[in-house]
Amino acid sequence: MPIPNHVLRFLFFLLVRVLVIFMLGLNIKRRNLLPKDGPAIVIANHNSHLDTLVLISLFPLKLLPRIRPIAAADYFLRNPVFAWFSTRVIGIIPIQRGSAQKGFDPLAPCYEALDQDMILVLFPEGSRGEPERLSRFKKGVAWLVERYPTVPVTPVLLYGLGKALPKNDFVLVPFFCDVLVGENMYFNADKHQFMALLTDRFAQLTDEGHFPDWE
Amino acid sequence: MNDNPVLLAAVGGLWGLLFVASLLVFALVRLKPDRDYAELIARTQSWWVMIGAFSVMLLASRNVALIFLAIVSFLALKEYFSRIPTRRADRRVLFWAYLAIPLQYYWISGNWYGMFIIFIPVYMFLFIALRMIIAQKTDGFLQAAATIHWGMMTCIFSISHAAYLLMLPDTGTWGATGGAGLLFYLVFLTQFNDVGQYVWGKMFGRHKVLPIVSPNKTWEGLVGGVATTVLFAALLAPYLTPFNFTHAIMTGALIGLFGFIGDVSISAIKRDLGIKDFSSLIPGHGGVLDRVDSLTFTVPLFFHFMHYFYY
């Protein structure tokens, strides 16, 4: 698990915070439900590179050293400069996407982080996908939660960032970002049931949002 | 720094009014503690912040005021674009709409009246259509063009008239408060009118004006509010404006009535969108656009009233 440069990370997220408030703007519902300490798992939908930045900026800066987003190694470590920025400044924990080989657990770095009382930020859709559309959650998250049944899982629905900066685009257009935090969840005896519960929770949050069309 | 004594007195008076209003709220909370005052307290606290920012804007330099108003335009437009349905194909179109803000305020800072007055309604109106055509998506084209233009007209064009008040030359026909005095007069009366209509409505309101658009608005609130605004317009006019008595009365009625219409127009949009507020940026008030709703109508009307009779 790579160790980020805490000073650079602090300065970077201070800047992100100012830009997020001014250029985007946040409408946050139930911020008080976000974890106040680790170990904890935050699960969000994924539409934009801004997702990680906005999610991290929701937490107080003093928690910053504890917050680690989980991200795909093949994408974020694709060249040395990007890898340096992702691991040292953003502070990602890279994991291998796709098939798990025998005797190799792609989630091992997550276990290590949770054992160190970190707050993990996960995007179970696996990819940013189509803007403002929820794709199916990958089951890896259930494996993780099964192993840590006492760690709270906080669902967070983000809306608007896929409009502000969608996949394959580089022009940022200001849009408010809605952040809907859901009630904490815990592993409930079965991986399929947990995934069903998670999907259901995100559907509820989406309904609550009354979001305008984006077609 | 603007150290005109009349303007300083006006701003001081506003703080005095705010202080008295806060004391009343405090007394109310103490005397009748059984009710929930969270919203009223949040509203009052937000007024301190807003009046603080407004005072800085009026008393600092003209460029600070222009930047401040450009930010108001930006925040209002951002709330609007975030809440209306927009088309995926128009993402870059919205980007251009935002770019109109610095341009519009740039024309104003150069005192270029001709460009200021046609840039949004003519050039941007045509340019947005042109840029939308490049995306080649015809489904919902008219609705998108119309909603984008409506946002630019209210959030940029209307609000920017407040900035142009600051550029009007001092004709020397009244005290030397100039544009800053006019801006104070306009914004104070518009916001005071909102509060006045609210208070009159709370106390005596029985007959609804527009039950479908805005069920809380009553004839009693409207008439009482307009009358109070006319009174204050007449009292303040000799110090802050070149208006004679008749024009002061007319301006008060104009601000009172069209402040109401601006307010309910934005309410109609919110009802159409199924939302209560445009954002939660200002605790107790909603978003920036919820706060400047009346101004989107009163600012251009007041400006052109001034411009017609005095310039």
Coordinates of C-alpha atoms in Angstrom, one line a residue:
Chain A
M1 CA 0.0 0.0 0.0
P2 CA 1.7 3.2 -1.1
I3 CA 2.1 6.0 1.4
P4 CA 1.0 9.5 0.2
N5 CA 3.0 12.7 0.7
H6 CA 0.9 14.2 3.5
V7 CA 2.0 17.8 3.0
L8 CA 1.3 17.8 -0.8
R9 CA -2.0 16.0 -0.2
F10 CA -3.1 18.6 2.4
L11 CA -2.3 21.5 0.1
F12 CA -3.9 19.9 -2.9
F13 CA -7.2 19.1 -1.1
L14 CA -7.3 22.6 0.4
L15 CA -7.2 24.0 -3.1
V16 CA -9.8 21.3 -4.2
R17 CA -12.1 22.5 -1.4
V18 CA -12.1 26.1 -2.5
L19 CA -12.6 25.1 -6.2
V20 CA -15.4 22.7 -5.3
I21 CA -17.3 25.3 -3.3
F22 CA -16.9 28.1 -5.9
M23 CA -16.9 26.3 -9.3
L24 CA -19.3 23.6 -8.4
G25 CA -21.2 24.2 -5.2
L26 CA -22.5 21.4 -3.0
N27 CA -26.0 20.6 -1.8
I28 CA -25.3 18.1 1.0
K29 CA -28.0 16.1 2.7
R30 CA -27.3 14.4 6.0
R31 CA -23.6 15.2 6.2
N32 CA -23.7 14.0 9.8
L33 CA -24.0 10.4 8.7
L34 CA -20.5 10.4 7.1
P35 CA -18.1 8.4 9.2
K36 CA -16.2 10.4 11.8
D37 CA -13.3 7.9 12.1
G38 CA -12.0 4.7 10.6
P39 CA -12.3 1.9 10.0
A40 CA -15.2 2.7 7.7
I41 CA -16.2 2.1 4.1
V42 CA -17.8 4.8 1.9
I43 CA -19.5 3.6 -1.2
A44 CA -20.5 6.0 -4.0
N45 CA -21.6 6.0 -7.6
H46 CA -19.1 6.9 -10.2
N47 CA -19.5 9.3 -13.1
S48 CA -16.5 11.6 -13.1
H49 CA -12.9 12.1 -12.0
L50 CA -14.4 14.8 -9.7
D51 CA -16.2 12.1 -7.6
T52 CA -13.1 11.2 -5.6
L53 CA -12.1 14.8 -5.1
V54 CA -15.6 15.9 -4.0
L55 CA -16.0 12.9 -1.7
I56 CA -12.7 13.5 0.0
S57 CA -13.5 17.2 0.4
L58 CA -16.6 16.4 2.4
F59 CA -14.5 15.2 5.3
P60 CA -12.7 17.6 7.7
L61 CA -9.1 18.1 6.7
K62 CA -7.8 16.6 9.9
L63 CA -9.3 13.2 8.8
L64 CA -7.5 13.5 5.4
P65 CA -4.6 11.1 6.4
R66 CA -7.2 8.4 7.1
I67 CA -9.1 8.6 3.8
R68 CA -8.0 6.4 1.0
P69 CA -9.9 6.0 -2.3
I70 CA -9.6 2.6 -4.0
A71 CA -8.8 2.9 -7.7
A72 CA -8.0 0.7 -10.6
A73 CA -4.2 0.1 -11.0
D74 CA -4.4 -0.4 -14.8
Y75 CA -5.8 3.1 -15.2
F76 CA -4.2 5.1 -12.5
L77 CA -0.7 3.6 -12.7
R78 CA -0.6 3.7 -16.5
N79 CA 2.4 6.0 -16.6
P80 CA 4.9 7.1 -13.9
V81 CA 3.8 10.7 -13.7
F82 CA 0.1 9.8 -13.3
A83 CA 1.0 7.0 -10.9
W84 CA 3.0 9.4 -8.7
F85 CA 0.2 11.9 -8.6
S86 CA -2.5 9.3 -8.0
T87 CA -0.6 7.5 -5.1
R88 CA 1.3 10.4 -3.5
V89 CA -1.2 13.3 -3.9
I90 CA -4.6 11.9 -4.3
G91 CA -3.6 9.0 -2.1
I92 CA -5.3 6.1 -3.9
I93 CA -4.9 2.5 -3.1
P94 CA -4.4 0.8 -6.4
I95 CA -6.0 -2.6 -6.9
Q96 CA -6.1 -5.0 -9.9
R97 CA -9.3 -4.9 -11.8
G98 CA -10.9 -8.0 -13.4
S99 CA -10.3 -11.7 -12.7
A100 CA -8.8 -12.8 -9.5
Q101 CA -6.1 -15.4 -10.0
K102 CA -5.5 -18.3 -7.8
G103 CA -3.7 -17.5 -4.6
F104 CA -4.0 -13.8 -5.2
D105 CA -6.6 -11.6 -3.5
P106 CA -7.0 -8.3 -5.3
L107 CA -8.6 -6.9 -2.2
A108 CA -5.6 -7.5 0.0
P109 CA -4.5 -3.8 0.1
C110 CA -8.1 -2.9 1.3
Y111 CA -7.8 -5.4 4.2
E112 CA -4.5 -3.8 5.1
A113 CA -6.0 -0.3 5.1
L114 CA -9.0 -1.3 7.1
D115 CA -6.8 -3.0 9.7
Q116 CA -5.0 0.4 10.0
D117 CA -8.4 2.1 10.7
M118 CA -8.6 3.9 7.4
I119 CA -11.8 5.2 5.7
L120 CA -12.0 3.5 2.3
V121 CA -13.8 5.3 -0.6
L122 CA -15.1 2.7 -3.1
F123 CA -16.8 3.0 -6.4
P124 CA -18.4 -0.4 -7.0
E125 CA -19.6 0.4 -10.5
G126 CA -15.9 -0.1 -11.4
S127 CA -15.9 2.5 -14.1
R128 CA -17.3 6.0 -14.6
G129 CA -19.6 4.8 -17.4
E130 CA -22.3 6.9 -18.9
P131 CA -22.8 10.3 -17.2
E132 CA -25.5 10.4 -14.6
R133 CA -26.5 6.8 -15.0
L134 CA -26.0 4.1 -12.4
S135 CA -24.5 0.9 -13.8
R136 CA -24.6 -2.4 -12.0
F137 CA -22.4 -2.7 -8.9
K138 CA -19.6 -5.2 -9.0
K139 CA -19.6 -7.8 -6.2
G140 CA -16.1 -7.2 -4.9
V141 CA -17.4 -4.9 -2.3
A142 CA -19.5 -7.7 -0.8
W143 CA -16.4 -9.8 -0.4
L144 CA -14.8 -7.0 1.5
V145 CA -17.7 -6.3 3.7
E146 CA -18.2 -10.0 4.5
R147 CA -14.7 -10.0 5.9
Y148 CA -15.4 -6.9 8.0
P149 CA -18.9 -7.3 9.2
T150 CA -18.5 -4.7 12.0
V151 CA -17.2 -1.9 9.8
P152 CA -20.0 0.5 8.8
V153 CA -20.7 1.1 5.2
T154 CA -22.0 4.5 4.2
P155 CA -23.7 4.9 0.9
V156 CA -23.3 8.3 -0.8
L157 CA -25.1 9.3 -4.0
L158 CA -23.5 11.9 -6.1
Y159 CA -25.4 13.8 -8.8
G160 CA -24.2 16.5 -11.1
L161 CA -20.5 15.7 -11.4
G162 CA -21.0 13.6 -14.5
K163 CA -22.5 16.8 -16.1
A164 CA -19.7 19.0 -14.8
L165 CA -16.9 16.7 -16.1
P166 CA -18.0 13.5 -17.8
K167 CA -15.8 10.7 -19.0
N168 CA -13.7 11.5 -22.1
D169 CA -14.2 15.3 -21.8
F170 CA -11.8 17.9 -20.5
V171 CA -13.9 21.1 -20.3
L172 CA -15.3 21.7 -16.8
V173 CA -18.8 23.2 -16.9
P174 CA -20.0 24.5 -13.5
F175 CA -22.9 22.5 -12.1
F176 CA -24.1 22.1 -8.5
C177 CA -23.3 18.7 -7.1
D178 CA -25.9 17.0 -4.9
V179 CA -24.6 14.8 -2.3
L180 CA -27.1 12.5 -0.6
V181 CA -25.7 10.5 2.3
G182 CA -27.7 7.4 3.3
E183 CA -28.0 5.5 6.6
N184 CA -25.0 3.3 7.5
M185 CA -25.3 -0.4 6.5
Y186 CA -23.6 -3.5 7.8
F187 CA -23.0 -6.9 6.2
N188 CA -26.3 -8.9 6.4
A189 CA -25.4 -12.6 6.4
D190 CA -25.2 -13.1 2.6
K191 CA -23.3 -11.5 -0.3
H192 CA -26.3 -11.5 -2.7
Q193 CA -28.5 -9.9 -0.1
F194 CA -26.0 -7.3 0.7
M195 CA -25.7 -6.4 -3.0
A196 CA -29.5 -6.2 -3.2
L197 CA -29.6 -4.0 -0.2
L198 CA -26.9 -1.7 -1.5
T199 CA -28.6 -1.4 -4.9
D200 CA -31.9 -0.7 -3.2
R201 CA -30.4 2.0 -1.0
F202 CA -29.0 3.8 -4.1
A203 CA -32.4 3.6 -5.8
Q204 CA -34.0 5.2 -2.8
L205 CA -31.4 8.0 -2.7
T206 CA -31.9 8.6 -6.4
D207 CA -35.7 8.9 -5.9
E208 CA -35.2 11.3 -3.1
G209 CA -33.1 13.6 -5.3
H210 CA -35.8 14.6 -7.9
F211 CA -33.0 15.1 -10.3
P212 CA -33.7 16.8 -13.7
D213 CA -33.3 14.9 -16.9
W214 CA -30.0 14.7 -18.6
E215 CA -30.5 13.2 -22.1
Chain B
M1 CA -13.2 53.4 -0.3
N2 CA -16.3 55.5 -0.6
D3 CA -16.5 57.9 2.4
N4 CA -19.5 59.9 1.3
P5 CA -21.2 60.9 4.6
V6 CA -24.7 60.3 3.3
L7 CA -23.9 56.9 2.0
L8 CA -22.1 56.0 5.3
A9 CA -25.2 57.2 7.2
A10 CA -27.4 55.0 4.9
V11 CA -25.3 51.9 5.5
G12 CA -25.1 52.7 9.2
G13 CA -28.9 53.0 9.3
L14 CA -29.2 49.6 7.6
W15 CA -27.0 48.1 10.3
G16 CA -29.2 49.8 13.0
L17 CA -32.3 48.3 11.4
L18 CA -30.7 44.9 11.3
F19 CA -29.6 45.2 14.9
V20 CA -33.2 46.1 16.0
A21 CA -34.7 43.3 14.0
S22 CA -32.2 40.8 15.6
L23 CA -33.2 42.1 19.0
L24 CA -36.9 41.5 18.1
V25 CA -36.1 38.0 17.0
F26 CA -34.1 37.4 20.2
A27 CA -37.0 38.8 22.3
L28 CA -39.5 36.6 20.5
V29 CA -37.4 33.5 21.0
R30 CA -37.2 34.3 24.7
L31 CA -40.8 35.3 25.3
K32 CA -42.4 32.4 23.4
P33 CA -39.9 29.5 23.6
D34 CA -42.4 26.8 22.8
R35 CA -42.3 27.4 19.0
D36 CA -39.6 26.4 16.6
Y37 CA -37.5 29.4 15.5
A38 CA -34.7 27.6 13.7
E39 CA -35.6 29.0 10.3
L40 CA -36.2 32.5 11.6
I41 CA -32.9 32.5 13.4
A42 CA -31.0 31.1 10.4
R43 CA -32.7 33.8 8.2
T44 CA -31.6 36.6 10.6
Q45 CA -28.0 35.2 10.8
S46 CA -27.8 35.1 7.1
W47 CA -29.0 38.7 6.8
W48 CA -25.9 39.7 8.9
V49 CA -23.6 38.0 6.4
M50 CA -25.5 39.4 3.3
I51 CA -25.7 42.9 4.7
G52 CA -22.0 42.7 5.6
A53 CA -21.1 41.7 2.1
F54 CA -23.4 44.4 0.6
S55 CA -21.8 47.1 2.8
V56 CA -18.3 46.1 1.7
M57 CA -19.4 46.1 -1.9
L58 CA -20.9 49.6 -1.6
L59 CA -18.1 51.2 0.4
A60 CA -15.1 49.5 -1.4
S61 CA -14.1 50.5 -4.9
R62 CA -16.3 50.3 -7.9
N63 CA -14.3 47.4 -9.3
V64 CA -14.9 45.4 -6.2
A65 CA -18.6 46.0 -6.6
L66 CA -18.5 44.8 -10.2
I67 CA -16.7 41.6 -9.3
F68 CA -19.2 41.1 -6.5
L69 CA -22.2 41.4 -8.8
A70 CA -20.5 39.2 -11.4
I71 CA -20.2 36.5 -8.7
V72 CA -23.9 36.9 -7.9
S73 CA -24.7 36.4 -11.5
F74 CA -22.5 33.3 -11.7
L75 CA -23.9 31.7 -8.6
A76 CA -27.5 32.4 -9.7
L77 CA -26.9 31.1 -13.2
K78 CA -25.2 28.0 -11.8
E79 CA -28.2 27.3 -9.5
Y80 CA -30.5 27.8 -12.5
F81 CA -28.6 25.5 -14.9
S82 CA -28.2 22.9 -12.2
R83 CA -31.9 22.7 -11.5
I84 CA -33.5 23.0 -15.0
P85 CA -33.5 20.0 -17.3
T86 CA -30.7 20.5 -19.8
R87 CA -29.6 18.3 -22.7
R88 CA -26.4 16.4 -22.7
A89 CA -25.7 17.8 -26.1
D90 CA -25.7 21.4 -24.7
R91 CA -23.0 20.9 -22.1
R92 CA -20.5 23.1 -24.1
V93 CA -23.3 25.5 -24.9
L94 CA -23.7 26.2 -21.1
F95 CA -20.0 26.7 -20.9
W96 CA -20.4 29.6 -23.4
A97 CA -23.4 31.0 -21.5
Y98 CA -21.2 31.2 -18.4
L99 CA -18.4 32.9 -20.4
A100 CA -20.9 35.7 -21.1
I101 CA -20.7 36.8 -17.5
P102 CA -17.1 38.1 -17.5
L103 CA -17.7 39.7 -20.9
Q104 CA -20.9 41.5 -19.8
Y105 CA -19.2 42.9 -16.7
Y106 CA -16.2 43.8 -18.8
W107 CA -18.3 46.0 -21.1
I108 CA -19.8 47.6 -18.0
S109 CA -16.4 48.3 -16.5
G110 CA -15.5 50.1 -19.7
N111 CA -18.7 52.2 -19.5
W112 CA -19.7 50.8 -22.9
Y113 CA -23.5 51.3 -22.7
G114 CA -24.3 50.2 -26.3
M115 CA -22.6 46.9 -25.8
F116 CA -23.9 46.3 -22.3
I117 CA -27.5 46.8 -23.4
I118 CA -27.4 44.5 -26.5
F119 CA -24.7 41.9 -25.7
I120 CA -27.0 39.3 -24.0
P121 CA -30.4 40.0 -25.8
V122 CA -28.8 40.2 -29.3
Y123 CA -25.4 38.7 -29.6
M124 CA -25.6 36.0 -27.0
F125 CA -29.2 35.2 -28.1
L126 CA -28.0 34.5 -31.6
F127 CA -24.7 32.9 -30.7
I128 CA -26.3 30.4 -28.3
A129 CA -28.6 29.2 -31.2
L130 CA -25.6 29.0 -33.5
R131 CA -23.6 26.9 -31.0
M132 CA -26.6 24.7 -30.4
I133 CA -26.9 24.0 -34.1
I134 CA -23.4 22.6 -34.2
A135 CA -24.4 19.9 -31.8
Q136 CA -27.0 18.8 -34.4
K137 CA -29.6 17.6 -31.9
T138 CA -33.1 18.8 -32.7
D139 CA -35.1 17.0 -30.0
G140 CA -35.9 19.6 -27.4
F141 CA -34.0 22.3 -29.3
L142 CA -36.6 25.0 -28.7
Q143 CA -37.1 24.3 -25.1
A144 CA -33.3 24.2 -24.5
A145 CA -32.7 27.4 -26.4
A146 CA -35.5 29.2 -24.5
T147 CA -34.5 28.0 -21.0
I148 CA -30.9 28.9 -21.6
H149 CA -31.8 32.3 -22.8
W150 CA -34.2 32.9 -19.9
G151 CA -31.4 32.1 -17.5
M152 CA -29.0 34.4 -19.2
M153 CA -31.5 37.2 -19.2
T154 CA -32.5 37.0 -15.6
C155 CA -29.2 36.0 -14.0
I156 CA -26.8 38.0 -16.1
F157 CA -28.6 40.7 -18.0
S158 CA -31.0 41.8 -15.3
I159 CA -28.5 41.7 -12.4
S160 CA -25.8 43.4 -14.4
H161 CA -28.0 46.5 -14.6
A162 CA -27.2 47.0 -10.9
A163 CA -23.6 47.2 -11.9
Y164 CA -24.3 49.7 -14.5
L165 CA -26.0 52.0 -12.0
L166 CA -22.5 52.5 -10.5
M167 CA -21.2 53.7 -13.9
L168 CA -23.8 56.4 -14.4
P169 CA -22.2 59.8 -14.3
D170 CA -22.9 62.1 -11.4
T171 CA -25.2 64.7 -12.8
G172 CA -24.8 66.9 -9.8
T173 CA -28.6 67.3 -9.4
W174 CA -28.6 65.6 -6.0
G175 CA -26.2 64.7 -3.2
A176 CA -22.9 63.2 -4.2
T177 CA -23.8 59.6 -3.3
G178 CA -23.9 58.8 -7.1
G179 CA -24.4 55.3 -8.3
A180 CA -23.6 53.7 -5.0
G181 CA -26.5 55.6 -3.4
L182 CA -28.8 54.5 -6.2
L183 CA -27.7 50.9 -5.8
F184 CA -28.3 51.1 -2.0
Y185 CA -31.7 52.7 -2.6
L186 CA -32.8 50.0 -5.1
V187 CA -31.5 46.9 -3.3
F188 CA -32.6 48.2 0.1
L189 CA -36.2 48.9 -1.1
T190 CA -36.5 45.6 -3.0
Q191 CA -35.3 43.5 -0.1
F192 CA -37.3 45.6 2.4
N193 CA -40.3 45.2 0.2
D194 CA -39.9 41.4 0.4
V195 CA -39.7 41.5 4.2
G196 CA -42.6 44.0 4.4
Q197 CA -44.9 41.9 2.3
Y198 CA -44.0 38.9 4.4
V199 CA -44.7 40.7 7.7
W200 CA -47.9 42.3 6.5
G201 CA -49.0 39.0 5.1
K202 CA -48.2 37.1 8.4
M203 CA -50.1 39.7 10.4
F204 CA -53.2 40.4 8.3
G205 CA -53.1 38.1 5.3
R206 CA -56.4 36.5 4.5
H207 CA -57.1 36.7 0.7
K208 CA -54.7 34.9 -1.6
V209 CA -53.4 36.7 -4.6
L210 CA -52.1 33.7 -6.6
P211 CA -53.2 30.6 -4.8
I212 CA -51.7 28.2 -7.4
V213 CA -48.3 29.9 -7.9
S214 CA -47.6 31.0 -4.4
P215 CA -50.1 30.1 -1.7
N216 CA -48.5 32.2 1.0
K217 CA -48.9 35.5 -0.9
T218 CA -51.9 37.5 0.1
W219 CA -53.5 40.8 -1.0
E220 CA -53.1 42.2 2.5
G221 CA -49.3 41.4 2.3
L222 CA -49.0 42.8 -1.2
V223 CA -50.8 46.1 -0.5
G224 CA -49.2 46.6 2.9
G225 CA -45.8 45.8 1.5
V226 CA -46.2 48.2 -1.4
A227 CA -47.5 51.0 0.8
T228 CA -44.5 50.6 3.2
T229 CA -42.1 50.5 0.3
V230 CA -43.6 53.7 -1.2
L231 CA -43.3 55.4 2.1
F232 CA -39.6 54.5 2.5
A233 CA -39.0 55.3 -1.2
A234 CA -40.3 58.8 -0.6
L235 CA -38.4 59.3 2.7
L236 CA -35.0 58.2 1.3
A237 CA -35.3 59.7 -2.2
P238 CA -34.1 63.2 -1.3
Y239 CA -30.8 61.8 0.2
L240 CA -29.9 59.1 -2.3
T241 CA -31.6 59.9 -5.6
P242 CA -32.3 62.8 -7.9
F243 CA -36.1 61.9 -7.8
N244 CA -38.7 64.6 -7.1
F245 CA -41.6 63.6 -4.9
T246 CA -43.8 62.2 -7.7
H247 CA -41.0 60.1 -9.2
A248 CA -40.1 58.8 -5.7
I249 CA -43.7 57.6 -5.2
M250 CA -43.7 56.0 -8.7
T251 CA -40.4 54.3 -8.0
G252 CA -41.6 52.9 -4.7
A253 CA -44.7 51.5 -6.4
L254 CA -42.6 50.1 -9.2
I255 CA -40.3 48.3 -6.8
G256 CA -43.1 47.1 -4.6
L257 CA -45.2 45.7 -7.4
F258 CA -42.5 44.3 -9.6
G259 CA -40.5 43.0 -6.7
F260 CA -43.6 40.9 -6.0
I261 CA -43.9 39.8 -9.7
G262 CA -40.2 38.8 -9.8
D263 CA -40.7 36.8 -6.6
V264 CA -43.7 34.9 -7.9
S265 CA -42.1 34.4 -11.4
I266 CA -39.2 32.5 -9.8
S267 CA -41.8 30.7 -7.6
A268 CA -43.6 29.6 -10.7
I269 CA -40.4 28.2 -12.1
K270 CA -39.6 26.3 -8.9
R271 CA -43.1 24.9 -8.8
D272 CA -42.7 23.8 -12.5
L273 CA -39.4 22.1 -11.5
G274 CA -40.9 20.5 -8.4
I275 CA -38.3 22.1 -6.1
K276 CA -38.6 24.4 -3.0
D277 CA -35.3 26.2 -3.3
F278 CA -32.6 26.5 -6.0
S279 CA -29.9 25.6 -3.5
S280 CA -29.1 25.7 0.2
L281 CA -26.2 28.2 0.0
I282 CA -27.8 30.8 2.2
P283 CA -29.2 29.2 5.4
G284 CA -32.9 30.1 5.9
H285 CA -33.2 31.7 2.5
G286 CA -32.4 29.0 0.0
G287 CA -30.1 29.8 -2.9
V288 CA -28.7 33.0 -4.4
L289 CA -31.4 32.9 -7.0
D290 CA -34.1 32.6 -4.3
R291 CA -32.7 35.7 -2.7
V292 CA -32.4 37.8 -5.8
D293 CA -35.7 36.7 -7.3
S294 CA -37.4 40.1 -6.9
L295 CA -34.2 41.9 -8.0
T296 CA -34.3 40.2 -11.4
F297 CA -37.4 42.3 -12.2
T298 CA -36.8 45.5 -10.1
V299 CA -33.2 46.1 -11.2
P300 CA -33.7 46.6 -15.0
L301 CA -37.0 48.4 -14.4
F302 CA -35.5 50.8 -11.9
F303 CA -32.5 51.4 -14.1
H304 CA -34.5 52.3 -17.2
F305 CA -36.9 54.5 -15.2
M306 CA -33.8 56.4 -14.0
H307 CA -32.2 56.4 -17.4
Y308 CA -35.4 57.7 -19.1
F309 CA -36.1 60.5 -16.7
Y310 CA -32.6 61.6 -15.7
Y311 CA -30.0 60.7 -18.3

